[in-house]
Coordinates of C-alpha atoms in Angstrom, one line a residue:
X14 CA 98.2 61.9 62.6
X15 CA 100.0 63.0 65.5
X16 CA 97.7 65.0 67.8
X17 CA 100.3 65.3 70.5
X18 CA 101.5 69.2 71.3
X19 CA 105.5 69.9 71.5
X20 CA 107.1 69.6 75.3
X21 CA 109.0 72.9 74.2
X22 CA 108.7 75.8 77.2
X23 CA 111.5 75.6 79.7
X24 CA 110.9 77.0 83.1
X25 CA 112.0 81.0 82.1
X26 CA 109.3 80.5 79.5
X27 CA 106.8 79.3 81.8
X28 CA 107.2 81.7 84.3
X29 CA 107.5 85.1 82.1
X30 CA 104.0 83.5 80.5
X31 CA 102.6 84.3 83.4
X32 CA 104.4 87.5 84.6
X33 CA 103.6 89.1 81.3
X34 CA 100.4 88.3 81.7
X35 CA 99.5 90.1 84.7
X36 CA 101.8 93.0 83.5
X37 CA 99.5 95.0 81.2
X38 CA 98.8 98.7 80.5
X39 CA 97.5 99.3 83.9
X40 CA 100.9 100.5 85.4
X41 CA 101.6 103.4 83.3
X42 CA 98.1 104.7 83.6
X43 CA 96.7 103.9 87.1
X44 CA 99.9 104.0 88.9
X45 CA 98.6 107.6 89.8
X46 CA 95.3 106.9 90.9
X47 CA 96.1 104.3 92.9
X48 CA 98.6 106.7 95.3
X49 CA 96.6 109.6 95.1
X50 CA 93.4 107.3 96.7
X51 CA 95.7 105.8 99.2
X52 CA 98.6 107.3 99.7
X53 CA 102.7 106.2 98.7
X54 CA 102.6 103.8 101.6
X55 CA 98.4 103.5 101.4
X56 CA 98.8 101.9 97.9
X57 CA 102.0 99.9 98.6
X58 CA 100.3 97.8 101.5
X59 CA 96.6 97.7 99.4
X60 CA 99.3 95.6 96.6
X61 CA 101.2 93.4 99.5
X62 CA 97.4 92.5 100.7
X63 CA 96.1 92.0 97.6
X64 CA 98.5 90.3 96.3
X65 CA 98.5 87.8 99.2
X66 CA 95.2 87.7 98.7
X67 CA 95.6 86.0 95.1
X68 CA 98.2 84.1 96.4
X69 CA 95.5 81.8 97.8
X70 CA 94.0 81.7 94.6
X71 CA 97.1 80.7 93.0
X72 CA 97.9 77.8 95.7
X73 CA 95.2 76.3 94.2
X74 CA 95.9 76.1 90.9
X75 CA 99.6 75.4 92.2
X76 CA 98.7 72.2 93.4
X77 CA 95.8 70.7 90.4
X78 CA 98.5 72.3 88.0
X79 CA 101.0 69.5 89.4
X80 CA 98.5 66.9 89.9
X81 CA 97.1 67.4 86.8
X82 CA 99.2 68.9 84.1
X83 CA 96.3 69.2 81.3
X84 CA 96.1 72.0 78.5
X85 CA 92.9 73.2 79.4
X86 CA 93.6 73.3 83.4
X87 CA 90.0 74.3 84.9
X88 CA 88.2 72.7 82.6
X89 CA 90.3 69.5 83.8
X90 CA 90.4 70.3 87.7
X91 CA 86.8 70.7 87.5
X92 CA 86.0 68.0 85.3
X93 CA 87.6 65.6 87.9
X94 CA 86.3 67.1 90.7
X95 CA 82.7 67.9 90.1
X96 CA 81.7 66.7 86.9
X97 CA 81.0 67.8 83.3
X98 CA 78.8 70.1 83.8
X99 CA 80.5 72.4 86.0
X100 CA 83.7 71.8 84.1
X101 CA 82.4 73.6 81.2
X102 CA 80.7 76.4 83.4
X103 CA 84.3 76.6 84.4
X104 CA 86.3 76.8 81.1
X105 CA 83.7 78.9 79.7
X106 CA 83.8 81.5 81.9
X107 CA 87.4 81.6 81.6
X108 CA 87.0 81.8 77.8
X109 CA 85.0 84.9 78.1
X110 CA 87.6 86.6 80.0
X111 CA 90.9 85.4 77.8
X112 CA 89.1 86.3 74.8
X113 CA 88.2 89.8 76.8
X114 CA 91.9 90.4 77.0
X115 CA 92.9 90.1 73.9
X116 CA 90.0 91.9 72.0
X117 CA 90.9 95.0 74.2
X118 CA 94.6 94.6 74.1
X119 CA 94.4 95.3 70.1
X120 CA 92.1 98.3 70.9
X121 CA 95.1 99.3 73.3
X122 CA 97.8 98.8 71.1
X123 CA 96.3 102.1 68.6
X124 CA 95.8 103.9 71.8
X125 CA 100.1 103.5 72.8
X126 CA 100.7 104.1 69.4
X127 CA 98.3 107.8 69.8
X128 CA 100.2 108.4 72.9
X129 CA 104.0 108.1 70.7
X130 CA 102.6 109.5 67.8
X131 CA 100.0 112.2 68.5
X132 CA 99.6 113.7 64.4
X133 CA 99.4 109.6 63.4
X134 CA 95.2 110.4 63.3
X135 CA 93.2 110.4 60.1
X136 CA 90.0 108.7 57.9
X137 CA 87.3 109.1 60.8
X138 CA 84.7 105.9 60.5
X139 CA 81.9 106.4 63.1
X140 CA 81.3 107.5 66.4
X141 CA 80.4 105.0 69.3
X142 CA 79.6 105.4 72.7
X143 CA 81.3 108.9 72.1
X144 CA 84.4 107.6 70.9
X145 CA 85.8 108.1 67.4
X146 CA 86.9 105.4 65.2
X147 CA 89.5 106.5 63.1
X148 CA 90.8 104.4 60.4
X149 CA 94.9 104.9 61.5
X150 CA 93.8 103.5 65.2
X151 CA 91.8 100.1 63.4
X152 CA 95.0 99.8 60.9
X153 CA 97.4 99.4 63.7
X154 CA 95.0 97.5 66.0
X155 CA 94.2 95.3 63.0
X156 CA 97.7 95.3 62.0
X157 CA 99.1 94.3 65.4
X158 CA 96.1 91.1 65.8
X159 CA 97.2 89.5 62.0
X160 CA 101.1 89.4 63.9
X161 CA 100.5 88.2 67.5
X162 CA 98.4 85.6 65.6
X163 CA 100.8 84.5 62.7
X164 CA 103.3 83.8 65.6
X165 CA 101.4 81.9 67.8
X166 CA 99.8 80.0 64.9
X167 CA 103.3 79.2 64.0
X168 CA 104.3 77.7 67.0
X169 CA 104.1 77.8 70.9
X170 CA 108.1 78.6 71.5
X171 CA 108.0 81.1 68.9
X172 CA 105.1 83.1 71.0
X173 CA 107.3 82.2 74.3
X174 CA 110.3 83.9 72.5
X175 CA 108.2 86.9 72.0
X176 CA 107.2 87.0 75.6
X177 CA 110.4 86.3 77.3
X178 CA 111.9 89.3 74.7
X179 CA 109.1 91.9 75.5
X180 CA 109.7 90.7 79.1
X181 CA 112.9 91.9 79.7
X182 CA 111.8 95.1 78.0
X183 CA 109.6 95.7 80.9
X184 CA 111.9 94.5 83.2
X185 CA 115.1 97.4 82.1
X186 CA 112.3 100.1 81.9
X187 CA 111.1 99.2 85.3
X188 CA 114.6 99.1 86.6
X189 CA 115.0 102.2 84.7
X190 CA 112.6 104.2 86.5
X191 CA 113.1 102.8 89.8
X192 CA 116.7 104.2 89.6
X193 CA 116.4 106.9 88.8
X194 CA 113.7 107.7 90.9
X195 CA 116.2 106.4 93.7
X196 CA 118.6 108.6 93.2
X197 CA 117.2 111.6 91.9
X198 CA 113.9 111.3 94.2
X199 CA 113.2 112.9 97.3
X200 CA 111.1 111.3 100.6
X201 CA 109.4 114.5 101.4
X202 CA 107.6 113.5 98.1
X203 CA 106.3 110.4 99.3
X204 CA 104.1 112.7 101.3
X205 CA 100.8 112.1 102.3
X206 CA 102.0 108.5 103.7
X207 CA 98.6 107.5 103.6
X208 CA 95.1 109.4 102.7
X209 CA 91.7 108.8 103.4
X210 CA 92.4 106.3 106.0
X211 CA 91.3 102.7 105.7
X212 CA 88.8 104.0 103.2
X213 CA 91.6 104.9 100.8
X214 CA 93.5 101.9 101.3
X215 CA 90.1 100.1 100.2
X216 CA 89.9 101.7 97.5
X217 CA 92.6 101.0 96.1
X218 CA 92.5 96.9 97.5
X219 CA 89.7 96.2 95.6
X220 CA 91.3 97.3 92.2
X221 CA 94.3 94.8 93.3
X222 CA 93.0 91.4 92.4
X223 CA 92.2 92.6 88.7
X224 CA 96.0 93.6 88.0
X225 CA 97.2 89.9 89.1
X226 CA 94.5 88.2 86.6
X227 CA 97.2 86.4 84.3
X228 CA 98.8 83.5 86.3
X229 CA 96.1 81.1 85.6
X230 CA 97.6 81.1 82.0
X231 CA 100.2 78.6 83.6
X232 CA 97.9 75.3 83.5
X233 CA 96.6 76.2 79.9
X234 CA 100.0 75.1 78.7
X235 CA 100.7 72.0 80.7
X236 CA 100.9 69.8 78.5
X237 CA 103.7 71.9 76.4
X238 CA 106.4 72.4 79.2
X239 CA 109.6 70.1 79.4
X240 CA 109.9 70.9 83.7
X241 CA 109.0 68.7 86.5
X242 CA 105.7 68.7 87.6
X243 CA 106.2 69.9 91.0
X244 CA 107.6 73.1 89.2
X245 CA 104.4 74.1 87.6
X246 CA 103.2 75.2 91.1
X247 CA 106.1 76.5 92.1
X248 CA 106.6 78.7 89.2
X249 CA 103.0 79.9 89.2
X250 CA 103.4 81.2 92.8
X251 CA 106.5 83.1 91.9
X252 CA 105.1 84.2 89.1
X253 CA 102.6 86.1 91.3
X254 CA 105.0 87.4 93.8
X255 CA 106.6 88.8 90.7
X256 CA 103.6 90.9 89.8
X257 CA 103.1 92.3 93.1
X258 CA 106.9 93.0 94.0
X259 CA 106.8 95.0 90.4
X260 CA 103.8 96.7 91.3
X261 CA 104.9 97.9 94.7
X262 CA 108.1 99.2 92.9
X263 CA 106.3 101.2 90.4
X264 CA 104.1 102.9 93.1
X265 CA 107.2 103.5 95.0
X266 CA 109.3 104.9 92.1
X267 CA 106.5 107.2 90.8
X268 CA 105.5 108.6 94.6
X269 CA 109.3 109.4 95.5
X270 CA 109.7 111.2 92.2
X271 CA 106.6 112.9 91.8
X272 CA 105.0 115.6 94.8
X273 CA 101.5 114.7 95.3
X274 CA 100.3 117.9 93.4
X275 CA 102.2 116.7 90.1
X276 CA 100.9 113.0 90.3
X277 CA 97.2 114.2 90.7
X278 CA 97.2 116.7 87.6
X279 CA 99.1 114.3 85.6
X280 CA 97.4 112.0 82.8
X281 CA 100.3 109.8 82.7
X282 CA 101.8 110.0 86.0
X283 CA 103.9 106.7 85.0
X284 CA 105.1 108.2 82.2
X285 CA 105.9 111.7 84.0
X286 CA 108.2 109.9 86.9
X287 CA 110.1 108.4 84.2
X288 CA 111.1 111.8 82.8
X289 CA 111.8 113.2 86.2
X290 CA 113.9 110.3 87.4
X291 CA 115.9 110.9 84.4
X292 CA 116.0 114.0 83.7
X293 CA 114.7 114.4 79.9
X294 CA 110.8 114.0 78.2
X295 CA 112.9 111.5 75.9
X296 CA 112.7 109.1 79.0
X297 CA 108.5 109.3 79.0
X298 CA 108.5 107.9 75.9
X299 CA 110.8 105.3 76.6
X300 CA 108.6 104.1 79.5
X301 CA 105.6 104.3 77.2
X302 CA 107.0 101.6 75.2
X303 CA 107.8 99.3 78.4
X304 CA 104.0 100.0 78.8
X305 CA 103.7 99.3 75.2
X306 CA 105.3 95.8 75.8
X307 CA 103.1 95.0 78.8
X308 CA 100.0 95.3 76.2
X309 CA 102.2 92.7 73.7
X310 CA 103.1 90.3 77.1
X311 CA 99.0 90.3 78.0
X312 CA 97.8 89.7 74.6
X313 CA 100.0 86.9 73.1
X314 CA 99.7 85.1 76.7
X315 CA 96.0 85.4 76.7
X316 CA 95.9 84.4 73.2
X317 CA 98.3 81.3 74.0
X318 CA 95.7 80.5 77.0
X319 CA 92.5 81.1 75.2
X320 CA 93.0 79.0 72.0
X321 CA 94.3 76.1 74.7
X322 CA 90.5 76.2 76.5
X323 CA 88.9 76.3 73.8
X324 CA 90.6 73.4 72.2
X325 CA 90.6 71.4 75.3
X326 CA 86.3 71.8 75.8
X327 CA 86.2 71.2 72.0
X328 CA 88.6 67.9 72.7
X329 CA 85.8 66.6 75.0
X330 CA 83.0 67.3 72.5
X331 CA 81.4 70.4 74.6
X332 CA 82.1 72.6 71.4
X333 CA 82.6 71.6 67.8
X334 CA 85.3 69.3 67.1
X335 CA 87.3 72.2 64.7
X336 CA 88.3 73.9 67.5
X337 CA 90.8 70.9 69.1
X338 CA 92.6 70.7 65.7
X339 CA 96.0 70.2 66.2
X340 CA 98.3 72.1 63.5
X341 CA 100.2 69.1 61.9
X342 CA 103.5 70.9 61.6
X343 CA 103.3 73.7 64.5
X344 CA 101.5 71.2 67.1
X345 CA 99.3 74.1 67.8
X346 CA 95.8 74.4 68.3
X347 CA 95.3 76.3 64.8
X348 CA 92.2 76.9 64.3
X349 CA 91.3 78.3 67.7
X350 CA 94.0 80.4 67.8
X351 CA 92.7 81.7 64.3
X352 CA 89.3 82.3 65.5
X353 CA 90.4 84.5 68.6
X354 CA 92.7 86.1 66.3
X355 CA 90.2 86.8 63.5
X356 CA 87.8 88.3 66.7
X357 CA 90.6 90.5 67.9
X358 CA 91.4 91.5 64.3
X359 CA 87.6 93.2 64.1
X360 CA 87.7 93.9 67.3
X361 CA 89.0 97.9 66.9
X362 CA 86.3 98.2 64.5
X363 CA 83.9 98.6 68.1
X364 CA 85.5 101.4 69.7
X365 CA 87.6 101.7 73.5
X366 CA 84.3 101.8 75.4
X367 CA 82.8 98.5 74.0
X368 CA 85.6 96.5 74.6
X369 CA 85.9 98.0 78.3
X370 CA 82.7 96.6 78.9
X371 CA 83.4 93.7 77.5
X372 CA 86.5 93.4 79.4
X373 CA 84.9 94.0 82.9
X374 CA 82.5 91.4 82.2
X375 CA 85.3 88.9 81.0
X376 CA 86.9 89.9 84.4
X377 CA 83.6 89.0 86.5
X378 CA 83.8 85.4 84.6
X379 CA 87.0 84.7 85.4
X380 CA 86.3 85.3 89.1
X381 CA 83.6 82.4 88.5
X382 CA 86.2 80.4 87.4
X383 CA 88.4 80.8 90.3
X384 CA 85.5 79.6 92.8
X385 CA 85.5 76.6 91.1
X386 CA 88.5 75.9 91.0
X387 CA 88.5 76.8 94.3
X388 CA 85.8 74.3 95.1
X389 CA 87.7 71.6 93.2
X390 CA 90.5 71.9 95.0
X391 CA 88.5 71.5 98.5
X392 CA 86.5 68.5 96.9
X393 CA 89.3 66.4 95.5
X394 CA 91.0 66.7 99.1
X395 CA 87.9 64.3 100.5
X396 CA 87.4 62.6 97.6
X397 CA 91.2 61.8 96.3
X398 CA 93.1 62.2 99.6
X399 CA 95.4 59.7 97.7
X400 CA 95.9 61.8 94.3
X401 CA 99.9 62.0 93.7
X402 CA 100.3 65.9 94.7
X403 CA 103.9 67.2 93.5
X404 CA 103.1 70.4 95.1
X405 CA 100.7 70.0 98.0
X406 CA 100.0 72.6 99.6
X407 CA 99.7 71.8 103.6
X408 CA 97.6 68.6 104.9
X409 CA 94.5 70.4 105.2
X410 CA 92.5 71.9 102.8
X411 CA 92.2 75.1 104.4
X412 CA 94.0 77.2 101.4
X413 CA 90.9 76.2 99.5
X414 CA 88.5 77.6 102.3
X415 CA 90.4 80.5 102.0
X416 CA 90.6 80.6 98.3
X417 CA 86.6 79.5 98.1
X418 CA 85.8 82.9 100.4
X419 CA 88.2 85.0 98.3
X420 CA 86.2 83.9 95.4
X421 CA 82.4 85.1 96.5
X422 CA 84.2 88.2 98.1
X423 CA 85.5 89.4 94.7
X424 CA 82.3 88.0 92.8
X425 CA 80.4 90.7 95.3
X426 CA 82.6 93.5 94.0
X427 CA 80.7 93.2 91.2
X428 CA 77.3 93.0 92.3
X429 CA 75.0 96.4 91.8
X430 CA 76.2 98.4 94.2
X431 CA 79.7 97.9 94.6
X432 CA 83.0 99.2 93.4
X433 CA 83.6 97.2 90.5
X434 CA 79.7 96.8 89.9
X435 CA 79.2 95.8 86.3
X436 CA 77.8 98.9 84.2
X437 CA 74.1 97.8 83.3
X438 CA 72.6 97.7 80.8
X439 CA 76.0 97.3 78.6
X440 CA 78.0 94.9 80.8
X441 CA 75.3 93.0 82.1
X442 CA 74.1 92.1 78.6
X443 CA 77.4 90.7 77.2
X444 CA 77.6 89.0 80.5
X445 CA 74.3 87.3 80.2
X446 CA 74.8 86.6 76.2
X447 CA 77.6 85.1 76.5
X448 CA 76.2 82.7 79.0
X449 CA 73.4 82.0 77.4
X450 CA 75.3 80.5 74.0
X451 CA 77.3 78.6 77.0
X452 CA 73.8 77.3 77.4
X453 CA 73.1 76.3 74.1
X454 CA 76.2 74.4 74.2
X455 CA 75.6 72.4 77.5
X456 CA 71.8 71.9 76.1
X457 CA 73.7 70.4 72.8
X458 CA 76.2 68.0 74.2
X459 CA 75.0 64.8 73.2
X460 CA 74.5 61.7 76.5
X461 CA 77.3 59.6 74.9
X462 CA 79.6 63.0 75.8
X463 CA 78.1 63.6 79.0
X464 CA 78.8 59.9 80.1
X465 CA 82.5 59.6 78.3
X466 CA 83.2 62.8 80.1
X467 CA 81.6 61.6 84.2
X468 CA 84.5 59.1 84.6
X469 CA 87.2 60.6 86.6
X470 CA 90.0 61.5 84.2
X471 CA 93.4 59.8 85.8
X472 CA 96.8 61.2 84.5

């Protein structure tokens, strides 16, 4: 049988995987929390920094993308790099976050659908963590899971259809209400410039590298794109300037449309801009379902990304070998894409509140991943100087220096303490399970796996 995926995503594809990604939920509901804590302009450079910030990152996977065009990316950068062992630490911990996404993302999609629909509420379940289950908000959830999944079961270009669709959908609301807030906004509006000083600007910085979690999708895919290799990198980078060039926008659009007083009493201040730049309540709604597409762009690409780790640790014998099925018709990995979209299915069953937690710990684990990559990269500069690199990035391996620091610094923002801390005892515990089946795992692979997997794998 033919185990080989299709060579099917073009470069649009590619890079809208990516930018969809990163382009959730957040922007319709934090956009006014993050320019009430900084300021207009506060908030506009906390983005620019950030987002240069995870541009670092991204070199990184820029480059072992090329170098190594894999489905699976980490789990292949660190594999080569610095052995089985940490390779698996590595897709693991990315695991936990993808499948993080996409459990919340069908717990999000009820929540949109609350927000259009306000009397679509009946057949109350249970009560957890002080948040009622209904069974209209599981139905939709539970509805919306069983489609992202039949699509992306059915085929990788079908799912990068849906992406590049929803995409644009993001992309006309966005214009929309940058527009309108253009013409119709005022700059007295924009008013405080900044608040709280660098304090406020901090604030609002450390939330930054969370909203450009997404890009690393790019490498899970590799192995399915019909574009030179040097593009990988290069798309992935502009993928992420993307993200932050549509972030400053929306922080711009709502703060010139919106007096300060407004956006801080407002629940959805995102929302709210829309209908002032336009001039009609009929326009909220409309940006609600650009939000509503941001959840669709996050969960099918974390779903697309997901199943491709898990298939490419099974491939190598670190889980069992169901998982790196190959669908003989679709050339998808079937079967893992049917287990994270059976967990996502259940998932609204839990409540908002679990899967939050669950997400912030996912979020923590993909950190972990990026300081291994990080690492990697820095390790297959000494020990590979020679590697074929379509997209180097500079002689030196000082992006990975940078990238390696970046790393711990956003693994401390979730240390006790700190503004992203992880919530204990909730967080802490699904952080900790989930590493300890990771542990099982390692503590099964059998010696012959361990010693097929130590050879340096060579494209």
């Amino acid at each position: 049988m033919d185990q080989q995926f299709h060579k099917v995503l073009t470069k649009l594809d590619v890079l809208l995987l990516a930018f969809g990604a990163m382009i959730g939920w957040g922007w319709v509901v934090l956009s006014g929390t993050w320019i009430t804590s900084a300021g207009a302009l506060g908030a506009i450079i906390a983005f620019l920094i950030g987002g240069i910030l995870v541009i670092f990152v991204g070199l990184t996977y820029a480059e072992l993308s090329s170098a190594m065009p894999k489905v699976g990316g980490e789990h292949y950068f660190v594999l080569r790099a610095l052995g089985p062992k940490a390779s698996f630490i590595a897709a693991w911990a990315i695991a936990l976050g993808y499948l993080s996404v996409v459990a919340f993302e069908a717990v999000a999609l009820p929540t949109v659908i609350e927000y259009l629909f306000p009397t679509f509420k009946f057949g109350y379940l249970w009560t957890i963590a002080g948040w009622e289950v209904n069974a209209s908000w599981v139905m939709v959830g539970m509805l919306g899971s069983v489609i992202i999944t039949w699509i992306n079961y059915r085929g990788v270009k079908s799912a990068a259809f849906l992406q590049v669709v929803l995409t644009f959908v993001i992309f006309l609301v966005g214009m929309a209400l940058l527009g309108g807030s253009l013409v119709n906004g005022e700059t007295a509006n924009l008013q405080p410039l900044f608040k709280d000083g660098s304090a406020g600007l901090l604030a609002v910085l450390v939330m930054t590298p969370f909203m450009f979690v997404g890009f690393d999708v790019i490498p899970q895919t590799a192995e399915e794109m019909k574009i030179p290799q040097r593009s990988i990198g290069k798309l992935l980078i502009l993928s992420v300037a993307l993200a932050v060039l549509f972030y400053v926008a929306v922080v711009f659009a709502v703060s010139y449309i919106l007096p300060d007083d407004v956006l801080t009493n407002s629940s959805l201040p995102t929302a709210d801009a829309m209908a002032a730049a336009l001039g009609s309540s009929f326009f909220s709604k409309v940006l609600i379902i650009g939000g509503l597409a941001g959840i669709l762009t996050s969960w099918n690409a974390f779903i697309i990304g997901g199943s491709r780790v898990l298939y490419a640790i099974a491939k190598e014998g670190f889980l069992p070998q169901w998982f790196a099925h190959i669908h003989p018709i679709y050339k998808t990995p079937s079967n893992a894409v049917l287990f994270i979209g059976t967990l996502a299915t259940f998932a609204p069953l839990l409540g908002r509140p679990m899967l939050v937690w669950l997400v912030d710990a996912g979020g923590f684990s993909i950190i972990i991943a990026y300081f291994l990559v990080a690492w990697s990269f820095i390790a297959l500069r000494k020990k590979e100087p020679n590697m074929p690199r379509p997209f180097q990035v500079g002689k030196s391996p000082a992006v990975g220096w940078i990238a390696l620091v970046l790393s711990i610094g956003f693994i401390v923002l979730y240390m006790p303490g700190m503004p992203s801390q992880l919530v204990w005892p909730y967080e802490w515990l699904i952080f900790i399970g989930w590493w300890v089946i990771g542990a099982f795992f390692i503590e099964r692979i059998k010696k012959k796996v361990m010693e097929r997997t130590e050879h340096v794998h060579r494209m």
